[in-house]
CSV table of C-alpha atoms in Angstrom, one decimal:
chain,number,residue,atom,x,y,z
A,647,MET,CA,97.0,54.5,121.7
A,648,GLU,CA,98.1,56.8,118.4
A,649,LEU,CA,99.4,60.2,119.4
A,650,SER,CA,96.9,62.1,117.6
A,651,GLU,CA,94.1,60.0,119.1
A,652,LYS,CA,95.3,60.5,122.5
A,653,LEU,CA,95.6,64.3,121.9
A,654,ARG,CA,92.2,64.3,120.7
A,655,ASP,CA,90.8,62.5,123.9
A,656,ASN,CA,92.6,64.8,126.1
A,657,PHE,CA,91.9,68.2,124.3
A,658,ASP,CA,88.9,67.7,122.6
A,659,GLU,CA,87.6,70.7,120.9
A,660,MET,CA,91.2,72.3,120.9
A,661,VAL,CA,92.4,69.7,118.0
A,662,VAL,CA,91.8,69.8,114.4
A,663,TYR,CA,91.9,67.4,111.8
A,664,LYS,CA,95.0,68.4,109.6
A,665,ASP,CA,94.1,66.2,106.3
A,666,LEU,CA,97.2,66.8,104.2
A,667,LYS,CA,95.8,66.0,100.8
A,668,LYS,CA,93.2,68.6,101.3
A,669,THR,CA,94.7,71.5,103.2
A,670,ASN,CA,97.5,71.9,100.7
A,671,PHE,CA,95.7,74.7,98.9
A,672,PHE,CA,95.9,76.7,102.1
A,673,SER,CA,99.3,77.6,101.0
A,674,THR,CA,97.8,79.6,97.7
A,675,LEU,CA,95.7,81.7,100.4
A,676,SER,CA,98.8,82.9,102.1
A,677,LEU,CA,97.1,82.7,105.5
A,678,PRO,CA,99.0,82.4,108.7
A,679,ALA,CA,99.1,79.3,110.6
A,680,PHE,CA,96.4,80.7,113.5
A,681,MET,CA,94.1,81.7,110.9
A,682,ARG,CA,94.1,78.7,108.7
A,683,ASP,CA,93.5,76.5,111.9
A,684,TRP,CA,90.5,78.6,112.9
A,685,LEU,CA,89.4,78.1,109.3
A,686,LEU,CA,89.4,74.4,109.5
A,687,LYS,CA,87.8,74.3,112.9
A,688,LYS,CA,85.0,76.4,111.4
A,689,PHE,CA,84.5,74.6,108.6
A,690,GLU,CA,85.2,70.8,109.3
A,691,ASP,CA,83.0,68.3,110.4
A,692,ASP,CA,83.7,65.6,113.2
A,693,GLU,CA,85.4,63.6,110.5
A,694,GLY,CA,87.5,66.0,109.0
A,695,GLU,CA,85.6,66.7,105.9
A,696,PHE,CA,85.0,70.0,104.7
A,697,ASP,CA,83.5,71.7,101.5
A,698,LYS,CA,86.2,73.6,99.9
A,699,ASP,CA,84.0,75.5,97.7
A,700,ASP,CA,82.4,77.1,100.8
A,701,LEU,CA,85.4,77.5,102.5
A,702,ALA,CA,87.0,79.2,99.5
A,703,ARG,CA,83.7,81.7,99.4
A,704,PHE,CA,84.2,82.7,102.9
A,705,VAL,CA,87.9,83.5,102.5
A,706,LYS,CA,87.0,85.5,99.4
A,707,LYS,CA,84.2,87.5,101.3
A,708,TYR,CA,85.6,87.9,104.5
A,709,ILE,CA,89.7,87.9,104.3
A,710,PRO,CA,90.2,90.3,101.8
A,711,ARG,CA,93.4,91.0,100.2
A,712,LYS,CA,95.4,94.6,100.3
A,713,ASP,CA,94.2,94.8,96.6
A,714,ASP,CA,91.1,94.8,97.3
A,715,TRP,CA,90.8,97.8,99.6
A,716,ASN,CA,89.7,100.3,97.1
A,717,ALA,CA,86.5,98.1,96.3
A,718,ILE,CA,86.0,98.1,100.3
A,719,LYS,CA,86.2,101.9,100.5
A,720,ASN,CA,83.6,102.2,97.5
A,721,ASP,CA,81.3,100.0,99.2
A,722,ILE,CA,81.5,101.8,102.2
A,723,VAL,CA,81.9,105.6,101.4
A,724,ILE,CA,80.2,105.6,97.9
A,725,GLU,CA,77.5,102.8,97.7
A,726,GLY,CA,76.9,103.5,101.6
A,727,LYS,CA,77.1,99.8,102.6
A,728,THR,CA,78.4,98.2,105.7
A,729,VAL,CA,81.2,95.5,105.3
A,730,LYS,CA,82.5,92.8,107.3
A,731,PHE,CA,85.6,91.1,107.4
A,732,LEU,CA,88.7,89.7,109.4
A,733,ALA,CA,91.2,92.0,110.2
A,734,LYS,CA,94.1,93.2,112.7
A,735,VAL,CA,92.5,96.2,114.5
A,736,SER,CA,94.4,99.0,116.7
A,737,VAL,CA,92.9,101.4,118.9
A,738,ASN,CA,93.7,104.7,119.5
A,739,ILE,CA,92.2,107.2,122.3
A,740,ASP,CA,93.1,110.7,122.2
A,741,ILE,CA,93.9,112.2,125.3
A,742,LYS,CA,93.0,116.1,124.3
A,743,THR,CA,89.6,115.4,122.5
A,744,GLY,CA,88.4,111.9,124.1
A,745,GLU,CA,87.9,110.8,120.6
A,746,VAL,CA,88.4,107.1,120.0
A,747,SER,CA,89.5,105.8,116.6
A,748,PHE,CA,90.9,102.7,114.9
A,749,ALA,CA,93.5,101.7,112.6
A,750,LEU,CA,93.6,98.6,110.2
A,751,PRO,CA,97.5,98.4,109.6
A,752,ASP,CA,97.4,95.7,107.0
A,753,PHE,CA,95.3,98.0,104.8
A,754,GLY,CA,96.9,101.1,105.4
A,755,LEU,CA,93.7,102.7,107.1
A,756,GLY,CA,94.9,105.2,109.8
A,757,PHE,CA,93.7,106.7,112.8
A,758,LYS,CA,92.8,110.1,111.3
A,759,GLU,CA,90.2,108.4,108.8
A,760,THR,CA,88.1,106.9,111.5
A,761,ILE,CA,86.2,106.6,114.4
A,762,ILE,CA,84.4,104.6,117.0
A,763,GLU,CA,81.2,106.2,118.2
A,764,SER,CA,80.5,105.9,122.2
A,765,ASP,CA,77.6,103.2,121.7
A,766,VAL,CA,79.7,100.7,119.5
A,767,TRP,CA,82.6,101.7,122.0
A,768,ASP,CA,80.7,100.4,125.2
A,769,SER,CA,80.0,97.3,123.3
A,770,CYS,CA,83.4,96.1,122.4
A,771,LYS,CA,85.8,98.0,124.3
A,772,ASP,CA,86.6,95.1,126.7
A,773,ASP,CA,88.3,93.1,123.7
A,774,LEU,CA,89.8,96.3,122.0
A,775,VAL,CA,92.0,97.6,125.0
A,776,LYS,CA,93.5,93.9,125.3
A,777,GLY,CA,96.6,94.5,123.3
A,778,ARG,CA,98.2,96.7,120.7
A,779,ASP,CA,96.7,94.7,117.7
A,780,ILE,CA,93.4,92.5,118.0
A,781,TRP,CA,92.3,90.0,115.5
A,782,GLY,CA,88.6,89.9,114.9
A,783,MET,CA,85.6,90.4,112.4
A,784,VAL,CA,85.2,94.2,111.8
A,785,GLU,CA,82.1,95.4,110.4
A,786,LEU,CA,82.6,99.1,108.8
A,787,GLY,CA,80.1,101.8,107.8
A,788,TYR,CA,80.6,105.5,107.0
A,789,ARG,CA,79.8,108.8,108.9
A,790,SER,CA,79.6,111.2,106.1
A,791,PRO,CA,80.2,115.1,107.2
A,792,ASP,CA,76.4,115.5,107.0
A,793,ASP,CA,75.7,112.8,109.5
A,794,PHE,CA,77.8,115.1,112.3
A,795,ASP,CA,75.9,115.0,115.5
A,796,PHE,CA,76.9,117.0,118.5
A,797,THR,CA,75.3,114.7,120.6
A,798,PHE,CA,78.3,112.3,120.8
A,799,GLU,CA,79.5,113.0,124.4
A,800,TYR,CA,83.2,112.9,123.8
A,801,GLU,CA,83.2,115.5,120.9
A,802,ARG,CA,80.2,117.7,122.4
A,803,LYS,CA,82.9,118.1,125.8
A,804,SER,CA,85.6,119.2,123.7
A,805,SER,CA,86.1,122.3,121.4
A,806,LYS,CA,89.4,120.7,120.2
A,807,ALA,CA,88.3,117.9,118.3
A,808,LYS,CA,90.0,118.5,114.8
A,809,ASN,CA,88.2,117.5,111.9
A,810,SER,CA,85.4,115.9,113.7
A,811,LYS,CA,82.9,117.3,110.9
A,812,ASP,CA,85.3,115.2,108.2
A,813,GLY,CA,83.9,112.0,106.6
A,814,LYS,CA,85.3,109.1,108.5
A,815,ILE,CA,85.0,105.4,108.4
A,816,LYS,CA,83.3,104.0,111.7
A,817,LEU,CA,83.2,100.9,113.2
A,818,ALA,CA,79.7,99.6,113.4
A,819,SER,CA,80.6,96.5,115.4
A,820,PHE,CA,83.6,94.1,116.5
A,821,LYS,CA,83.8,90.1,117.2
A,822,ASN,CA,87.1,89.1,118.9
A,823,PHE,CA,88.6,86.6,116.6
A,824,CYS,CA,89.2,84.0,119.4
A,825,PRO,CA,85.9,81.8,119.6
A,826,TYR,CA,86.6,80.1,123.0
A,827,ASP,CA,87.9,81.0,126.5
A,828,ILE,CA,91.2,79.7,127.3
A,829,ASP,CA,91.4,77.6,130.1
A,830,LEU,CA,94.9,77.1,131.2
A,831,GLU,CA,94.4,74.9,134.2
A,832,ASP,CA,92.8,72.4,131.9
A,833,TYR,CA,95.7,72.5,129.7
A,834,LYS,CA,98.3,72.1,132.6
A,835,GLU,CA,96.1,69.3,133.8
A,836,ALA,CA,95.9,67.2,130.4
A,837,ARG,CA,99.6,67.7,130.1
A,838,LYS,CA,100.0,65.0,132.5
A,839,GLU,CA,98.7,62.6,130.1
A,840,PHE,CA,101.9,62.6,127.7
A,841,THR,CA,105.2,61.5,128.2
A,842,THR,CA,108.0,64.0,127.7
A,843,ASN,CA,108.8,62.7,124.1
A,844,GLU,CA,105.2,62.7,123.1
A,845,TRP,CA,104.7,66.1,124.1
A,846,ILE,CA,107.8,67.5,122.2
A,847,ASP,CA,106.1,66.0,119.2
A,848,VAL,CA,102.8,67.3,120.1
A,849,ILE,CA,104.6,70.7,120.4
A,850,LEU,CA,106.1,70.6,116.9
A,851,GLY,CA,102.6,69.7,115.6
A,852,ALA,CA,101.0,72.5,117.0
A,853,VAL,CA,103.4,74.8,115.1
A,854,ASP,CA,103.1,72.9,111.7
A,855,TYR,CA,106.1,70.6,112.2
A,856,ASN,CA,106.2,66.7,111.7
A,857,ALA,CA,108.2,65.2,114.4
A,858,ALA,CA,109.1,62.1,112.5
A,859,GLY,CA,110.9,64.1,109.8
A,860,TYR,CA,113.6,65.1,112.7
A,861,GLU,CA,116.6,62.6,113.0
A,862,THR,CA,117.4,63.6,116.6
A,863,GLU,CA,115.9,64.9,119.7
A,864,GLU,CA,118.5,67.7,119.6
A,865,GLU,CA,117.1,68.9,116.2
A,866,LYS,CA,113.3,68.8,117.7
A,867,LEU,CA,114.8,70.8,120.7
A,868,THR,CA,116.4,73.2,119.0
A,869,MET,CA,113.4,73.8,116.7
A,870,LEU,CA,111.3,74.4,119.9
A,871,THR,CA,113.8,76.9,121.3
A,872,ARG,CA,112.4,79.4,118.9
A,873,LEU,CA,109.1,79.2,120.8
A,874,LEU,CA,110.9,80.2,124.3
A,875,PRO,CA,110.2,84.2,124.0
A,876,PHE,CA,106.5,83.2,123.1
A,877,VAL,CA,105.9,82.1,126.6
A,878,GLU,CA,108.6,84.3,128.6
A,879,LYS,CA,108.2,87.9,128.8
A,880,ARG,CA,111.3,89.9,127.9
A,881,LEU,CA,113.3,87.0,126.7
A,882,ASN,CA,116.1,88.3,124.3
A,883,LEU,CA,117.7,85.7,121.6
A,884,ILE,CA,119.9,85.7,118.7
A,885,GLU,CA,119.8,83.1,116.2
A,886,LEU,CA,122.1,82.6,113.3
A,887,ALA,CA,121.2,79.9,110.9
A,888,PRO,CA,121.7,78.7,107.6
A,889,LYS,CA,118.9,79.8,104.8
A,890,GLY,CA,115.8,77.7,104.7
A,891,THR,CA,115.5,76.5,108.3
A,892,GLY,CA,112.0,77.8,108.7
A,893,LYS,CA,112.9,80.9,110.9
A,894,SER,CA,110.8,83.6,109.1
A,895,TYR,CA,107.7,81.1,109.2
A,896,LEU,CA,107.6,80.3,112.6
A,897,PHE,CA,108.2,83.9,114.0
A,898,GLY,CA,106.0,85.5,111.4
A,899,ASN,CA,102.7,82.9,111.1
A,900,VAL,CA,102.3,80.8,114.3
A,901,SER,CA,101.3,83.8,116.8
A,902,ARG,CA,99.1,86.6,116.1
A,903,TYR,CA,100.9,88.3,119.3
A,904,GLY,CA,104.3,88.6,117.7
A,905,TRP,CA,105.8,91.0,115.2
A,906,LEU,CA,108.0,90.2,112.4
A,907,SER,CA,110.2,92.6,110.5
A,908,SER,CA,112.1,91.6,107.5
A,909,GLY,CA,115.0,94.0,106.2
A,910,GLY,CA,114.5,97.5,105.5
A,911,VAL,CA,115.0,100.2,107.7
A,912,MET,CA,114.2,100.5,111.3
A,913,SER,CA,114.2,103.7,113.4
A,914,ARG,CA,113.9,104.4,117.1
A,915,ALA,CA,110.2,106.2,116.6
A,916,LYS,CA,109.2,102.6,114.6
A,917,MET,CA,110.5,100.4,117.7
A,918,PHE,CA,109.8,102.3,120.6
A,919,TYR,CA,107.8,105.4,120.5
A,920,ASP,CA,106.9,108.0,117.6
A,921,GLN,CA,106.9,111.6,119.3
A,922,THR,CA,105.4,113.0,116.1
A,923,LYS,CA,102.2,110.6,116.1
A,924,ARG,CA,102.3,110.3,120.0
A,925,ARG,CA,102.4,106.3,119.5
A,926,GLU,CA,104.2,104.0,121.0
A,927,GLY,CA,105.9,101.5,118.7
A,928,LEU,CA,106.3,97.7,117.8
A,929,ILE,CA,107.6,96.9,120.9
A,930,SER,CA,104.7,97.8,123.0
A,931,GLY,CA,101.9,95.4,122.7
A,932,SER,CA,103.8,92.5,121.1
A,933,ASP,CA,104.7,89.4,122.9
A,934,PHE,CA,107.8,89.5,120.9
A,935,VAL,CA,109.6,91.4,117.9
A,936,THR,CA,111.9,89.6,115.5
A,937,LEU,CA,114.2,91.5,113.3
A,938,ASP,CA,114.5,88.9,110.4
A,939,GLU,CA,117.3,88.8,107.9
A,940,VAL,CA,118.8,91.4,110.2
A,941,GLN,CA,122.3,91.6,108.4
A,942,THR,CA,120.1,93.8,105.6
A,943,ILE,CA,118.4,96.0,108.4
A,944,SER,CA,119.8,99.5,108.6
A,945,PHE,CA,119.1,102.1,111.2
A,946,THR,CA,118.4,105.7,111.0
A,947,ASP,CA,120.5,106.5,113.9
A,948,THR,CA,123.1,103.8,115.3
A,949,ASP,CA,123.9,105.5,118.4
A,950,GLU,CA,120.4,106.6,119.3
A,951,MET,CA,119.2,102.8,118.7
A,952,ARG,CA,121.8,101.7,120.4
A,953,ALA,CA,121.2,103.6,123.4
A,954,ALA,CA,117.3,102.6,123.5
A,955,LEU,CA,118.1,98.9,123.1
A,956,LYS,CA,120.3,98.8,126.1
A,957,GLY,CA,117.9,100.3,128.5
A,958,TYR,CA,115.0,98.2,127.3
A,959,LEU,CA,116.8,95.1,127.0
A,960,GLU,CA,118.1,95.7,130.5
A,961,GLN,CA,115.0,97.0,132.4
A,962,GLY,CA,111.6,96.5,129.8
A,963,THR,CA,111.8,100.5,129.8
A,964,PHE,CA,112.5,103.2,127.2
A,965,THR,CA,112.4,106.9,127.1
A,966,VAL,CA,112.0,109.1,124.2
A,967,GLY,CA,111.9,112.7,124.5
A,968,ASP,CA,109.7,113.4,127.7
A,969,TYR,CA,107.9,110.0,127.2
A,970,LYS,CA,108.7,107.2,129.5
A,971,GLY,CA,107.3,103.8,128.6
A,972,THR,CA,107.3,100.2,129.6
A,973,ALA,CA,107.0,96.8,127.4
A,974,ASP,CA,107.4,93.2,128.1
A,975,ALA,CA,108.3,92.1,124.4
A,976,GLY,CA,111.2,89.8,123.9
A,977,MET,CA,113.5,90.9,121.1
A,978,ILE,CA,114.9,88.2,118.6
A,979,LEU,CA,117.9,89.0,116.1
A,980,CYS,CA,117.5,86.4,113.1
A,981,GLY,CA,120.2,86.2,110.2
A,982,ASN,CA,121.6,84.0,108.2
A,983,ILE,CA,125.6,82.7,108.8
A,984,ARG,CA,128.6,81.8,106.6
A,985,LYS,CA,129.2,78.1,105.9
A,986,GLU,CA,132.9,78.7,107.3
A,987,ILE,CA,131.4,80.3,110.4
A,988,MET,CA,128.6,77.6,110.8
A,989,ASP,CA,131.3,74.7,110.4
A,990,ALA,CA,133.5,76.2,113.3
A,991,ASP,CA,130.2,75.6,115.4
A,992,GLY,CA,130.4,78.8,117.2
A,993,TYR,CA,134.0,79.1,117.7
A,994,GLU,CA,134.6,82.1,115.5
A,995,ASN,CA,133.1,85.5,115.9
A,996,MET,CA,129.5,85.5,114.6
A,997,PHE,CA,128.6,88.7,115.5
A,998,THR,CA,130.5,90.4,112.5
A,999,GLU,CA,127.6,89.0,110.6
A,1000,LEU,CA,125.3,91.6,112.4
A,1001,PRO,CA,124.8,95.2,111.5
A,1002,LEU,CA,127.2,97.8,113.3
A,1003,VAL,CA,124.7,98.5,115.9
A,1004,PHE,CA,125.2,95.2,117.4
A,1005,HIS,CA,129.0,95.5,117.5
A,1006,GLU,CA,129.1,96.4,121.2
A,1007,SER,CA,129.6,94.1,123.9
A,1008,ALA,CA,127.5,95.9,126.4
A,1009,LEU,CA,124.5,95.5,123.9
A,1010,ILE,CA,125.0,91.8,123.2
A,1011,GLU,CA,125.4,90.9,126.7
A,1012,ARG,CA,121.8,92.3,127.4
A,1013,PHE,CA,120.8,89.1,125.1
A,1014,HIS,CA,120.3,85.9,127.1
A,1015,GLY,CA,120.8,83.1,124.7
A,1016,PHE,CA,121.9,82.1,121.6
A,1017,ILE,CA,120.1,79.5,118.9
A,1018,LYS,CA,122.5,77.6,117.0
A,1019,GLY,CA,120.2,77.3,113.9
A,1020,TRP,CA,122.6,75.3,112.1
A,1021,ASN,CA,121.4,72.1,114.3
A,1022,ILE,CA,117.9,72.9,112.6
A,1023,PRO,CA,117.7,70.7,109.2
A,1024,ARG,CA,116.7,72.6,106.4
A,1025,MET,CA,113.1,72.6,105.6
A,1026,LYS,CA,111.6,70.2,103.2
A,1027,ASP,CA,108.3,68.5,102.9
A,1028,ASP,CA,108.8,65.6,105.3
A,1029,LEU,CA,109.6,68.4,108.2
A,1030,LYS,CA,106.0,70.2,107.4
A,1031,VAL,CA,103.0,69.1,108.8
A,1032,ASN,CA,101.4,69.9,105.3
A,1033,GLY,CA,104.0,68.0,103.4
A,1034,CYS,CA,103.4,65.0,101.1
A,1035,ALA,CA,103.8,62.6,103.6
A,1036,VAL,CA,103.8,62.5,107.5
A,1037,ALA,CA,104.6,60.0,109.9
A,1038,GLU,CA,103.1,59.4,113.1
A,1039,ILE,CA,105.1,58.7,116.6
A,1040,SER,CA,104.7,55.0,115.8
A,1041,CYS,CA,106.2,55.9,112.2
A,1042,GLN,CA,102.9,54.5,110.3
A,1043,CYS,CA,102.6,56.9,107.4
A,1044,LEU,CA,99.3,58.7,107.8
A,1045,ARG,CA,97.2,61.3,106.0
A,1046,LEU,CA,94.7,62.2,108.4
A,1047,LEU,CA,95.9,63.7,111.8
A,1048,PHE,CA,94.7,65.0,114.9
A,1049,LEU,CA,96.8,68.2,115.8
A,1050,PHE,CA,96.6,70.9,117.9
A,1051,ASN,CA,94.8,74.2,116.7
A,1052,SER,CA,97.6,76.5,116.2
A,1053,GLU,CA,95.2,79.3,117.1
A,1054,TYR,CA,94.6,77.8,120.3
A,1055,PHE,CA,98.3,77.0,121.0
A,1056,CYS,CA,99.3,80.4,120.5
A,1057,SER,CA,96.7,81.7,122.7
A,1058,ILE,CA,98.0,79.4,125.5
A,1059,MET,CA,101.5,80.3,125.0
A,1060,HIS,CA,100.4,83.9,125.5
A,1061,GLU,CA,98.7,83.2,128.7
A,1062,LEU,CA,101.6,81.4,130.1
A,1063,ARG,CA,103.8,84.6,129.9
A,1064,SER,CA,101.9,85.8,133.0
A,1065,ASP,CA,102.2,82.7,135.0
A,1066,MET,CA,104.9,83.3,137.8
A,1067,THR,CA,104.8,80.0,139.4
A,1068,TYR,CA,107.4,78.5,136.9
A,1069,ARG,CA,110.1,81.0,137.9
A,1070,SER,CA,109.7,80.3,141.5
A,1071,ILE,CA,110.4,76.7,140.8
A,1072,VAL,CA,113.4,77.6,139.0
A,1073,ASP,CA,114.8,80.0,141.6
A,1074,GLU,CA,114.4,76.9,144.1
A,1075,TYR,CA,116.2,74.4,141.7
A,1076,ILE,CA,118.8,76.4,140.6
A,1077,VAL,CA,121.7,77.2,143.3
A,1078,VAL,CA,123.7,80.2,142.5
A,1079,PRO,CA,127.1,80.8,144.0
A,1080,GLU,CA,128.1,84.1,145.7
A,1081,GLY,CA,129.7,86.7,143.8
A,1082,ALA,CA,127.7,85.3,140.4
A,1083,ASP,CA,127.6,87.7,137.5
A,1084,THR,CA,123.7,88.9,137.6
A,1085,ARG,CA,123.3,89.0,134.0
A,1086,ASP,CA,124.4,85.6,133.5
A,1087,THR,CA,122.2,84.2,136.4
A,1088,GLU,CA,119.1,86.0,135.0
A,1089,ALA,CA,119.7,84.7,131.7
A,1090,VAL,CA,120.0,81.2,132.7
A,1091,LYS,CA,117.1,81.6,134.8
A,1092,ARG,CA,114.8,83.3,132.3
A,1093,ILE,CA,115.7,80.7,129.7
A,1094,ALA,CA,115.2,77.5,132.0
A,1095,THR,CA,111.8,79.1,133.1
A,1096,ALA,CA,110.8,79.3,129.5
A,1097,TYR,CA,111.7,75.8,128.9
A,1098,LEU,CA,109.7,74.6,131.8
A,1099,LYS,CA,106.3,76.3,130.8
A,1100,LEU,CA,106.9,74.8,127.1
A,1101,LEU,CA,107.8,71.4,127.9
A,1102,PHE,CA,106.3,70.8,131.2
A,1103,PRO,CA,103.4,73.3,131.9
A,1104,ASN,CA,101.9,70.7,134.4
A,1105,VAL,CA,104.7,71.4,136.8
A,1106,GLN,CA,103.4,73.7,139.7
A,1107,ARG,CA,105.8,72.9,142.5
A,1108,MET,CA,109.4,71.1,142.6
A,1109,GLU,CA,107.8,67.8,143.5
A,1110,ASP,CA,106.3,67.7,139.7
A,1111,ILE,CA,109.4,67.5,138.0
A,1112,THR,CA,112.4,65.4,138.7
A,1113,PRO,CA,116.1,67.3,139.5
A,1114,ARG,CA,117.3,65.1,136.4
A,1115,GLU,CA,114.5,66.2,134.2
A,1116,PHE,CA,114.9,69.7,135.2
A,1117,LYS,CA,118.6,69.6,134.6
A,1118,ARG,CA,118.3,67.9,131.3
A,1119,TYR,CA,115.5,69.7,129.6
A,1120,CYS,CA,115.7,73.1,131.3
A,1121,PHE,CA,119.1,74.2,133.1
A,1122,ASP,CA,121.6,72.6,130.9
A,1123,ARG,CA,120.1,73.8,127.5
A,1124,ALA,CA,120.0,77.3,129.2
A,1125,ARG,CA,123.2,77.2,130.3
A,1126,ARG,CA,124.6,76.2,126.8
A,1127,MET,CA,122.5,78.8,125.3
A,1128,ARG,CA,124.0,81.4,127.5
A,1129,ASP,CA,127.5,80.1,127.3
A,1130,THR,CA,127.9,80.7,123.4
A,1131,ILE,CA,126.7,84.5,124.3
A,1132,LYS,CA,129.4,84.5,126.8
A,1133,TYR,CA,132.1,82.9,124.4
A,1134,GLN,CA,131.2,85.1,121.5
A,1135,LEU,CA,131.4,88.3,124.0
A,1136,GLY,CA,135.2,86.9,125.0
A,1137,LEU,CA,135.7,87.3,120.8
A,1138,LEU,CA,134.0,90.7,120.7
A,1139,ASP,CA,135.8,92.4,123.7
A,1140,VAL,CA,138.9,91.3,125.5
A,1141,GLU,CA,137.4,92.6,128.6
A,1142,TYR,CA,135.0,89.2,128.5
A,1143,ALA,CA,137.5,86.7,127.3
A,1144,GLY,CA,138.3,84.0,129.6
A,1145,LYS,CA,135.1,84.7,131.7
A,1146,ASP,CA,133.2,81.4,132.0
A,1147,LEU,CA,129.6,81.5,133.9
A,1148,PRO,CA,129.2,81.0,137.0
A,1149,PRO,CA,129.2,77.5,138.7
A,1150,PHE,CA,125.6,77.0,139.3
A,1151,LYS,CA,124.5,73.7,140.8
A,1152,ILE,CA,121.0,72.0,140.8
A,1153,TYR,CA,119.2,71.4,144.4
A,1154,GLY,CA,119.2,67.4,144.7
A,1155,ILE,CA,122.1,66.7,142.3
A,1156,ASP,CA,125.7,68.5,141.4
A,1157,ALA,CA,124.8,70.6,138.1
A,1158,GLU,CA,128.6,69.9,137.1
């Protein structure tokens, strides 16, 4: 049975046809992968056919561009219409006034300009409080100053409600973007029907990559290493890679739960907590925060940011002024690397490529692992699932494929983050010697746990995976990723020179 048919048989509604000749036009729409697959699922019939004109009309009507915002405001504020479209929504509950407001960050609409009235809030709060930014179908209307009504309970109770008589854009309704319930147990059970090699190819297809375009298993697994922070809380990684290997695409387009920041200026307020706005930063409510093109990022206060990062990367907590916060987002640093350093395969000081804030061993040590991005081939058409040609696992050239719905897969990865079963298995398998360094132990175990979740989600106890499988696909890879960090620390700081990882062993076999 071909892999795409096998995927369809086991996952049914959670796969989509990706007809490469028909879906190339999506590239002109600049949509993230999860939204593209949501649209495909909405418009395709059982044979993968859809009407391009219908889809294009839907996109034009319900997925506006930033340039359309003034026209939308005109319809809402001046014309008195209600407008529906897909958007990313943030919610704020004002502690002093009890007022609930929302923001549309992609359109620059802030909390001070909006309101969610009590009856609407009651109907959609269960969805809107699930995270920092929630994708969904919003319906917006206008509450003019003349419509002010003291019967709104939260306004009536407080004499401190500021600007409550100003005109505001109101949320009339909200429908969660995710059109189905995620059943993690079904996902785990279905994984049993695939070999490890097949599953690696399935995951690559889920994030828009063509498995047949890679020459080796190592290339495939290095690419999938980028997904580890998607499935494991507070996993902190550094990747340096040549240009054009797809870093920005994967971290910025695959999951709606992550955040990609490219270049520019980064402050402690933006990353952790803004005291002026009394609002948590990027690290809160995201599964991961990726600083892309990190060598071009400048920090408003190097010492301030370094101190905040050290505390967060170690404990998952941060303190700004009198505010103490917690979060579970992973931190990923991505940057390009010069050819001469890449050719040395990690045996030269690579952290000279990073901004000054990261030129401290105590901070770098808190990153769990290093991704050698030069092991990933430069992106070309035959590596992308929407390229000119795709080969199935059987190497037969096909035009039409069943592949995981990217929107579904990103939701699965998000749910896996909270499953603690895998870490308990890792704790049983990895035998830690006495006197082992705590940070090294935690780094290796955390990375191994992420690999176990990603590649073997069906494993619920030690007996479900052999010691050699665990060693090959989880432990060995985790150890190598940590070993690169360890070696680079020795080049950065003489205190770390010559210090190897603890001699871990695997229960049932000798890890050495």
